[in-house]
Each structure stands twice: as structure tokens, then as C-alpha cells.
mmCIF file with all atom_site columns, C-alpha atoms in Angstrom:
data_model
loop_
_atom_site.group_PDB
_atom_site.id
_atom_site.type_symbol
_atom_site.label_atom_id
_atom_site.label_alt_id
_atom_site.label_comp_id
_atom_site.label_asym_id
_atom_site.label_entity_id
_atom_site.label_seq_id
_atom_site.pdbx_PDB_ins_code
_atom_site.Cartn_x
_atom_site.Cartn_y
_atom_site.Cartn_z
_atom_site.occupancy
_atom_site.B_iso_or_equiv
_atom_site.pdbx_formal_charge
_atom_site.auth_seq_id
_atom_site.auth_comp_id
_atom_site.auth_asym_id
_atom_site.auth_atom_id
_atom_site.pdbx_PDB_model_num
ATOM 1   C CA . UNK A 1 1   ? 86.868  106.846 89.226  1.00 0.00 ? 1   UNK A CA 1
ATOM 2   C CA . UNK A 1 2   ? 88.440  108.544 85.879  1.00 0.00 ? 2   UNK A CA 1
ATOM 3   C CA . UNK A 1 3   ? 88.854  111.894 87.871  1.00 0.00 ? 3   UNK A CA 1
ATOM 4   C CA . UNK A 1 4   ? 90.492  109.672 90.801  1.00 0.00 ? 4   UNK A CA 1
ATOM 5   C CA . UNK A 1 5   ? 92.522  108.014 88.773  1.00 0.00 ? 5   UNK A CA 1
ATOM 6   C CA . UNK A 1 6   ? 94.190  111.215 86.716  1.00 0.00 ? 6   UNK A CA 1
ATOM 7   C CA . UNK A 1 7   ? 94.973  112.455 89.944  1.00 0.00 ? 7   UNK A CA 1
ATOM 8   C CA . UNK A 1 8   ? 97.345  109.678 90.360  1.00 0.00 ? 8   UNK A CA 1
ATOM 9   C CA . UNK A 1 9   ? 98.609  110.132 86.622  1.00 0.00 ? 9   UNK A CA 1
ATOM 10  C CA . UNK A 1 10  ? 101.590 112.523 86.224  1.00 0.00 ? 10  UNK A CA 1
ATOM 11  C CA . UNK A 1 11  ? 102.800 111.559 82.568  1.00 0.00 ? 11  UNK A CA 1
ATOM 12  C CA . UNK A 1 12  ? 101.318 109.608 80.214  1.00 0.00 ? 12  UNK A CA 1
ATOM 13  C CA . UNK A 1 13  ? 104.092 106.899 81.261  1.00 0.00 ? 13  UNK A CA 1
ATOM 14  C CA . UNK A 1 14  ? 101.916 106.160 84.254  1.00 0.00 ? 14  UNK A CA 1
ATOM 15  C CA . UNK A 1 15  ? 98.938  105.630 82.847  1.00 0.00 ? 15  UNK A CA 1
ATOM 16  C CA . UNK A 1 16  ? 99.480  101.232 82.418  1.00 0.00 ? 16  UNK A CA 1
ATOM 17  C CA . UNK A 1 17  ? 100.569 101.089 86.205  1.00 0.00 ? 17  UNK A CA 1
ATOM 18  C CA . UNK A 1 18  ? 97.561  103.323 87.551  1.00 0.00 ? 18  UNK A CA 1
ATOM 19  C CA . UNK A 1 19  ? 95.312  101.024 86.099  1.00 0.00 ? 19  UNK A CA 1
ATOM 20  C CA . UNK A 1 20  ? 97.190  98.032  86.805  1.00 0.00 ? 20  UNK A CA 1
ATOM 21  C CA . UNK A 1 21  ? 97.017  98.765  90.687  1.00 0.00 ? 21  UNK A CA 1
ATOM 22  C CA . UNK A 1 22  ? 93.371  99.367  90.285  1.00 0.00 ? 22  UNK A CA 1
ATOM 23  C CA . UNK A 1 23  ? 92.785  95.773  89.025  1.00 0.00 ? 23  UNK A CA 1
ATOM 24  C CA . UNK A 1 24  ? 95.326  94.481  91.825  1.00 0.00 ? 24  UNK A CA 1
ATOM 25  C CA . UNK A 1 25  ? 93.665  96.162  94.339  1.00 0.00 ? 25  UNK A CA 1
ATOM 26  C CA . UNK A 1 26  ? 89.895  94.810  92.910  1.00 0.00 ? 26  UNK A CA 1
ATOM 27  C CA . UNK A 1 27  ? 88.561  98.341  92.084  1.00 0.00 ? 27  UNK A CA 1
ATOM 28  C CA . UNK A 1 28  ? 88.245  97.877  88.697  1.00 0.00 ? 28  UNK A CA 1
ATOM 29  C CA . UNK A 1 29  ? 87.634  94.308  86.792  1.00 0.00 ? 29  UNK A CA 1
ATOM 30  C CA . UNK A 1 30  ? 89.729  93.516  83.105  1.00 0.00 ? 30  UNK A CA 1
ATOM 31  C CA . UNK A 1 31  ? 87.079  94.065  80.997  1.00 0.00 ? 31  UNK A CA 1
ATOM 32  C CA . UNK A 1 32  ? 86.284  97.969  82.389  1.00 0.00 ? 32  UNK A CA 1
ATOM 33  C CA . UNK A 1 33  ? 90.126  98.604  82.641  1.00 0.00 ? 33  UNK A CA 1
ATOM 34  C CA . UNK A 1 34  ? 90.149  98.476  79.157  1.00 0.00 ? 34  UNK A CA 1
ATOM 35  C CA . UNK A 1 35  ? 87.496  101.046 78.788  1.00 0.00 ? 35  UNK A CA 1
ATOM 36  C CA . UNK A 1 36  ? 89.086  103.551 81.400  1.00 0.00 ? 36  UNK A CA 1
ATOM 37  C CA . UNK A 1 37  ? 92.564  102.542 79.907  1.00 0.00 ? 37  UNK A CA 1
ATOM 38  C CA . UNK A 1 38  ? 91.189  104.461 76.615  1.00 0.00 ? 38  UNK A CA 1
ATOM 39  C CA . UNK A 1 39  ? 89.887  106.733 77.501  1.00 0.00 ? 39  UNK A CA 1
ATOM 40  C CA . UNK A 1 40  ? 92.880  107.796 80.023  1.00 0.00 ? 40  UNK A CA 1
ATOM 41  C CA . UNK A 1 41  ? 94.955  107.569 76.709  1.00 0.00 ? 41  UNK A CA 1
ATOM 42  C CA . UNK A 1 42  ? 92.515  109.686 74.782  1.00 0.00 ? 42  UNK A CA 1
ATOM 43  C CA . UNK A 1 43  ? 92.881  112.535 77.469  1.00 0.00 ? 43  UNK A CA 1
ATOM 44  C CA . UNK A 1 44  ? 96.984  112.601 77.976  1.00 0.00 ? 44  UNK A CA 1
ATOM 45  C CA . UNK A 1 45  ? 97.512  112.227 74.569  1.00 0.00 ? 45  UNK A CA 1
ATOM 46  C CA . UNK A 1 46  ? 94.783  114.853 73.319  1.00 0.00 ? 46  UNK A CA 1
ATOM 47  C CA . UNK A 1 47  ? 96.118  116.824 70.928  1.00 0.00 ? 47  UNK A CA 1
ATOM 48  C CA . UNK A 1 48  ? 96.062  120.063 72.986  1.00 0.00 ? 48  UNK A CA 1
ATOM 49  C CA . UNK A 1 49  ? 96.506  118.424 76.098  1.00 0.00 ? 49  UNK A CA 1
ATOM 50  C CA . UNK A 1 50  ? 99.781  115.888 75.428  1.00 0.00 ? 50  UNK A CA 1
ATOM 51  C CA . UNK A 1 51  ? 102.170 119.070 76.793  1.00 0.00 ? 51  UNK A CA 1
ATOM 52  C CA . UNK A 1 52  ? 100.608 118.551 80.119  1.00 0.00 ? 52  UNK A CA 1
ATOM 53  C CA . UNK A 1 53  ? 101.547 114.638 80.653  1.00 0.00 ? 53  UNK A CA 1
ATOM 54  C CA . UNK A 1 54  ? 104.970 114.774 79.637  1.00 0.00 ? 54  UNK A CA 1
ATOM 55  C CA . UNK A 1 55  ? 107.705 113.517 81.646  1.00 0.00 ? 55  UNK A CA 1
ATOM 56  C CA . UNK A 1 56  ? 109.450 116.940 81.676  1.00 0.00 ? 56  UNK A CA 1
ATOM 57  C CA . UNK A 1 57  ? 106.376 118.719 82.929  1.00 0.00 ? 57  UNK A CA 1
ATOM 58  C CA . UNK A 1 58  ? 106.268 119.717 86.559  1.00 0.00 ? 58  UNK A CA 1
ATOM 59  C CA . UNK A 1 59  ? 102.829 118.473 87.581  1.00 0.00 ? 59  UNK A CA 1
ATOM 60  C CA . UNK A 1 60  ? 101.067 118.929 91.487  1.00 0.00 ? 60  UNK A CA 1
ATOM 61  C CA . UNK A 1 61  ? 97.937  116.796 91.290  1.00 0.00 ? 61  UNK A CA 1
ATOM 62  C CA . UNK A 1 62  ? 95.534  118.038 93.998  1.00 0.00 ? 62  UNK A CA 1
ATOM 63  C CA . UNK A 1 63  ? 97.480  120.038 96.053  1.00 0.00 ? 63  UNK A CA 1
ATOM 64  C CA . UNK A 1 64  ? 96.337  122.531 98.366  1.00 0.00 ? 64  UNK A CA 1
ATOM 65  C CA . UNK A 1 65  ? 96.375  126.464 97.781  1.00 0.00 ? 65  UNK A CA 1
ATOM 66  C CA . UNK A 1 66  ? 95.556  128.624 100.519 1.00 0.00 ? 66  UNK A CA 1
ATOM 67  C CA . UNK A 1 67  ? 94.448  132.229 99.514  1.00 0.00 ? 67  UNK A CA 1
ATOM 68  C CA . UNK A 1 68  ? 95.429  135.411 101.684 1.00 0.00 ? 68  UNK A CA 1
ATOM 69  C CA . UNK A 1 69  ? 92.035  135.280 103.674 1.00 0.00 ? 69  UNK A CA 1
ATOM 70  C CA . UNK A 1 70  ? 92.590  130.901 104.381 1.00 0.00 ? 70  UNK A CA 1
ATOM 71  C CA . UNK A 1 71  ? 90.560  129.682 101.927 1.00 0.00 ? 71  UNK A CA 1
ATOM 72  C CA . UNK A 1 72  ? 91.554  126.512 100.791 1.00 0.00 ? 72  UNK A CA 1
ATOM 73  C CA . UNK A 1 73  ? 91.802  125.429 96.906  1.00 0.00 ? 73  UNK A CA 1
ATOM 74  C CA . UNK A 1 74  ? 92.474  121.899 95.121  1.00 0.00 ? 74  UNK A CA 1
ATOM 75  C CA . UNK A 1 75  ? 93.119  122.601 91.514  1.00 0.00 ? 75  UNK A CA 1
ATOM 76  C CA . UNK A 1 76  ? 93.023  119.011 89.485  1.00 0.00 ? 76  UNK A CA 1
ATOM 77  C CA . UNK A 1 77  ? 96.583  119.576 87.905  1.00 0.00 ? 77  UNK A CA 1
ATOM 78  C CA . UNK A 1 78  ? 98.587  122.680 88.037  1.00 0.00 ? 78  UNK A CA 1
ATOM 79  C CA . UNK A 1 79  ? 101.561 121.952 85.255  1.00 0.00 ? 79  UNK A CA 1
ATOM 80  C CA . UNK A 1 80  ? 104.965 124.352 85.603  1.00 0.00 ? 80  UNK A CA 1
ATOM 81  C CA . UNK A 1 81  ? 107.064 125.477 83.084  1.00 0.00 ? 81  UNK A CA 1
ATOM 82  C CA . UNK A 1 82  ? 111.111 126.066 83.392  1.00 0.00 ? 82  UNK A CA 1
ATOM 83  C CA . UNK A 1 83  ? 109.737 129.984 83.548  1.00 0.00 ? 83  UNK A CA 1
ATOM 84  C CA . UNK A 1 84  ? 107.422 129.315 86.858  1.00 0.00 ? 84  UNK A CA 1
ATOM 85  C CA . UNK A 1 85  ? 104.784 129.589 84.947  1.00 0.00 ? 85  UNK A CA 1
ATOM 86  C CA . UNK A 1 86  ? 101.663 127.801 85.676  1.00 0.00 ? 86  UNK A CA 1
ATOM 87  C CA . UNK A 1 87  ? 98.708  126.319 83.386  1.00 0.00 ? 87  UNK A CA 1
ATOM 88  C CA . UNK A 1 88  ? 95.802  125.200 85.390  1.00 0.00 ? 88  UNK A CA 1
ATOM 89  C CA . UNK A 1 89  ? 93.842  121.782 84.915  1.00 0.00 ? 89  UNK A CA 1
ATOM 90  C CA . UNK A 1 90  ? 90.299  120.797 85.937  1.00 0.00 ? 90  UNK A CA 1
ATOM 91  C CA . UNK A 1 91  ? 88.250  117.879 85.253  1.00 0.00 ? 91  UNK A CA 1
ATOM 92  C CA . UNK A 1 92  ? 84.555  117.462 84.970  1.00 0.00 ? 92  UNK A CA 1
ATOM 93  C CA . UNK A 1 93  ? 81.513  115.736 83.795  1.00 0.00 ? 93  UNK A CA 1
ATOM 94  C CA . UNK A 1 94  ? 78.417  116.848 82.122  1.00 0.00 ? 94  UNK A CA 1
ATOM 95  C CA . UNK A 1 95  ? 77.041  119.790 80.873  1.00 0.00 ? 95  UNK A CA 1
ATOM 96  C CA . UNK A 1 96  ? 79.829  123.569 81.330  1.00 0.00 ? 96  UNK A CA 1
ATOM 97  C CA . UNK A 1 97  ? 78.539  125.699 83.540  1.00 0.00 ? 97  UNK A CA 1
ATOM 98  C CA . UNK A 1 98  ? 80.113  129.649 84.189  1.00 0.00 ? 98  UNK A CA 1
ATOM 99  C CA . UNK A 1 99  ? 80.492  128.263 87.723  1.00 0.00 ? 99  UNK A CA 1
ATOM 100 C CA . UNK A 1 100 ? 83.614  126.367 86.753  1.00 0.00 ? 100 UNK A CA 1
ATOM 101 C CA . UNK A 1 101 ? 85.116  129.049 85.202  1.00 0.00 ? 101 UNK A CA 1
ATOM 102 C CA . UNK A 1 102 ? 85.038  131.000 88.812  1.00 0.00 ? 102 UNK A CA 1
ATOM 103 C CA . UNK A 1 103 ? 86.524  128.438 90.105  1.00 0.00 ? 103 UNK A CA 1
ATOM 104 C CA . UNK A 1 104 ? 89.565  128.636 87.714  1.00 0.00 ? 104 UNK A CA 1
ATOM 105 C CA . UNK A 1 105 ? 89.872  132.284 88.476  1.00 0.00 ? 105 UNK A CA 1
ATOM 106 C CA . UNK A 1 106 ? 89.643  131.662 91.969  1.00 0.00 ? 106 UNK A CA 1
ATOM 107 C CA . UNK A 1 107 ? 92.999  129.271 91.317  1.00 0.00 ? 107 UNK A CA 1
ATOM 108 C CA . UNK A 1 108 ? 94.326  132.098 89.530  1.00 0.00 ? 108 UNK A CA 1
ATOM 109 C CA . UNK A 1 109 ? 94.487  134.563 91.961  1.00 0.00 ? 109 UNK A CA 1
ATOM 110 C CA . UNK A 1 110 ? 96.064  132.570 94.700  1.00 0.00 ? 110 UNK A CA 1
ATOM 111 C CA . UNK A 1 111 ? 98.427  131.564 92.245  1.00 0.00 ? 111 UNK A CA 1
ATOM 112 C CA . UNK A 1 112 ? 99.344  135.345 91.314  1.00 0.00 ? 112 UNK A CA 1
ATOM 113 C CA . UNK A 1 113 ? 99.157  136.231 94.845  1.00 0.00 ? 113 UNK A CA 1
ATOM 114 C CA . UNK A 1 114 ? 102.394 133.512 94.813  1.00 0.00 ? 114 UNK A CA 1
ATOM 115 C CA . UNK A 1 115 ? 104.068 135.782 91.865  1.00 0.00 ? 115 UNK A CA 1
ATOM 116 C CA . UNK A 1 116 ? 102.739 132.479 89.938  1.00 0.00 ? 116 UNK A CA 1
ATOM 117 C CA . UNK A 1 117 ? 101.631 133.982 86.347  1.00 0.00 ? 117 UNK A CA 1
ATOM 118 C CA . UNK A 1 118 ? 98.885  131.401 85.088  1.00 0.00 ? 118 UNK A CA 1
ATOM 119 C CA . UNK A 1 119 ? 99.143  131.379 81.270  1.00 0.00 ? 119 UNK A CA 1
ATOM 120 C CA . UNK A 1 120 ? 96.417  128.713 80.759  1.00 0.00 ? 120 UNK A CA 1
ATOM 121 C CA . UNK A 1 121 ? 93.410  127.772 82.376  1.00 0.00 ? 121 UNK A CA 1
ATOM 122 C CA . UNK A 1 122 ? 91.614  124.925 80.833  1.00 0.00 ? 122 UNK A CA 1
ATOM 123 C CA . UNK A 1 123 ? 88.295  122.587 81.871  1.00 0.00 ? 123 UNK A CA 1
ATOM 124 C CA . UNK A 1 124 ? 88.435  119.095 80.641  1.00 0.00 ? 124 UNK A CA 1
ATOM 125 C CA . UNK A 1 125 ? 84.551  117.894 80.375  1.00 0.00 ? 125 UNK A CA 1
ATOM 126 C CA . UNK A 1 126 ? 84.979  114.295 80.636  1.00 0.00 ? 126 UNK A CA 1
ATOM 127 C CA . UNK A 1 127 ? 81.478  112.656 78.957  1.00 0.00 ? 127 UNK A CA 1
ATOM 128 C CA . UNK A 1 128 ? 80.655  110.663 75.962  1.00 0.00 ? 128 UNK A CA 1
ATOM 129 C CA . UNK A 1 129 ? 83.704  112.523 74.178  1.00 0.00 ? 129 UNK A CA 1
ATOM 130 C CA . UNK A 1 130 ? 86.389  114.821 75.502  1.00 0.00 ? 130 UNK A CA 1
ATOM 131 C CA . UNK A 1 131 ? 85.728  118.359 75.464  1.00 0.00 ? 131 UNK A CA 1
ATOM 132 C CA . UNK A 1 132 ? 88.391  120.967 76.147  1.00 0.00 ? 132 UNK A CA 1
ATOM 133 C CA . UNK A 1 133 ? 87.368  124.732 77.371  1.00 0.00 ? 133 UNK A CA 1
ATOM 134 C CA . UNK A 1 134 ? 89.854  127.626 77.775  1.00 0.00 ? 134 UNK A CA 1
ATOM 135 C CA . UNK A 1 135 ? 89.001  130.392 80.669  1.00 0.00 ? 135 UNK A CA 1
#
């Protein structure tokens, strides 16, 4: 539910109605909105993370890359800068794995293939704590 909801999140401005439409809708009850509600805070206002859910950040949330030889790629969040430049986002639980860190290259190369230069690739492990991983 956490990853579905971030996907709806493009600042940290939206993360109050995301959750409010969650309870409106009965997917989520008051007492775990509160829980998710943190925790959503704790990720867009991480420390090294905050830059990604601004308001002036250029965000696509789950959109579609297709590579050269019609593959097609979902990145989490892909966040522009005024240079075209491109940091890419993906969430996960439990334990890192090298297998996530193909994936971000995969993301990469399509992107490059785009004359999109990716100057960050980060996994956000979503568990007891969050835990931030640069590729």
C-alpha cells in the first residue's frame, strides 16, 4: 500500500490528501492512516531525499520507458532537473539484493538512449526504518 500510495505522491504537499482519499475511499481505517501518514512524512522529508518531493521538482511516477529492442520499464519516480537531467527512484522492502541495482541500470540506459544523463540512482528499502542505497 506505501509503494501504491508514493506513486500517487508528487511533493510532499500531497501527502495529507493521498491519505485522505484512502480513508474516503475505505482502504485504509484512521488509526493505520496515522501510521502510513508517518512514515510517508519520514520518506519525503528524509534528509537526502526532501529534493525529490519538492514542488519545483519535475516528477513522472510510474511511467513507461521503452528501450530500443521494446522492452518495457516502470521506474518508481524519475525526478528532472531545469538541466534534463534525471535522478532515478525505486522503492522496496526487505533485505538489498544486486538484482535491484540491474534494474536501475537497466533505467539508465533507456534513459541515456533518450540523451537523458541520470546523475542519481537511488533504492529506497522501505522496512522497520528507511534505508537509502546509491547505484
Amino acid at each position: 500500500l506505501v509503494h501504491e500510495m508514493l506513486s500517487k505522491i508528487k511533493s510532499k504537499e500531497d501527502v495529507e490528501n493521498v491519505i485522505h482519499q484512502y480513508v474516503q475511499q475505505g482502504f485504509l481505517n484512521i488509526d493505520n492512516s496515522e501510521k502510513l501518514k508517518k512514515l510517508l512524512f519520514e520518506i519525503v522529508n528524509h534528509p537526502e531525499l526532501s529534493d525529490y518531493f519538492s514542488e519545483d521538482s519535475i516528477v513522472f511516477n510510474e511511467r513507461e520507458l521503452v528501450s530500443k529492442d521494446h522492452h518495457i520499464f516502470i521506474p518508481d519516480r524519475l525526478v528532472f532537473n531545469a538541466k534534463n537531467e534525471a535522478v532515478i527512484i525505486d522503492y522496496k522492502t526487505g533485505k538489498p539484493s544486486k538484482e535491484y541495482h540491474q534494474q536501475l541500470i537497466c533505467y539508465e540506459d533507456v534513459l541515456n538512449t533518450m540523451q537523458i544523463k541520470v546523475i542519481k540512482k537511488l533504492l529506497i528499502y522501505i522496512n522497520e526504518e528507511i534505508t537509502i542505497e546509491e547505484i
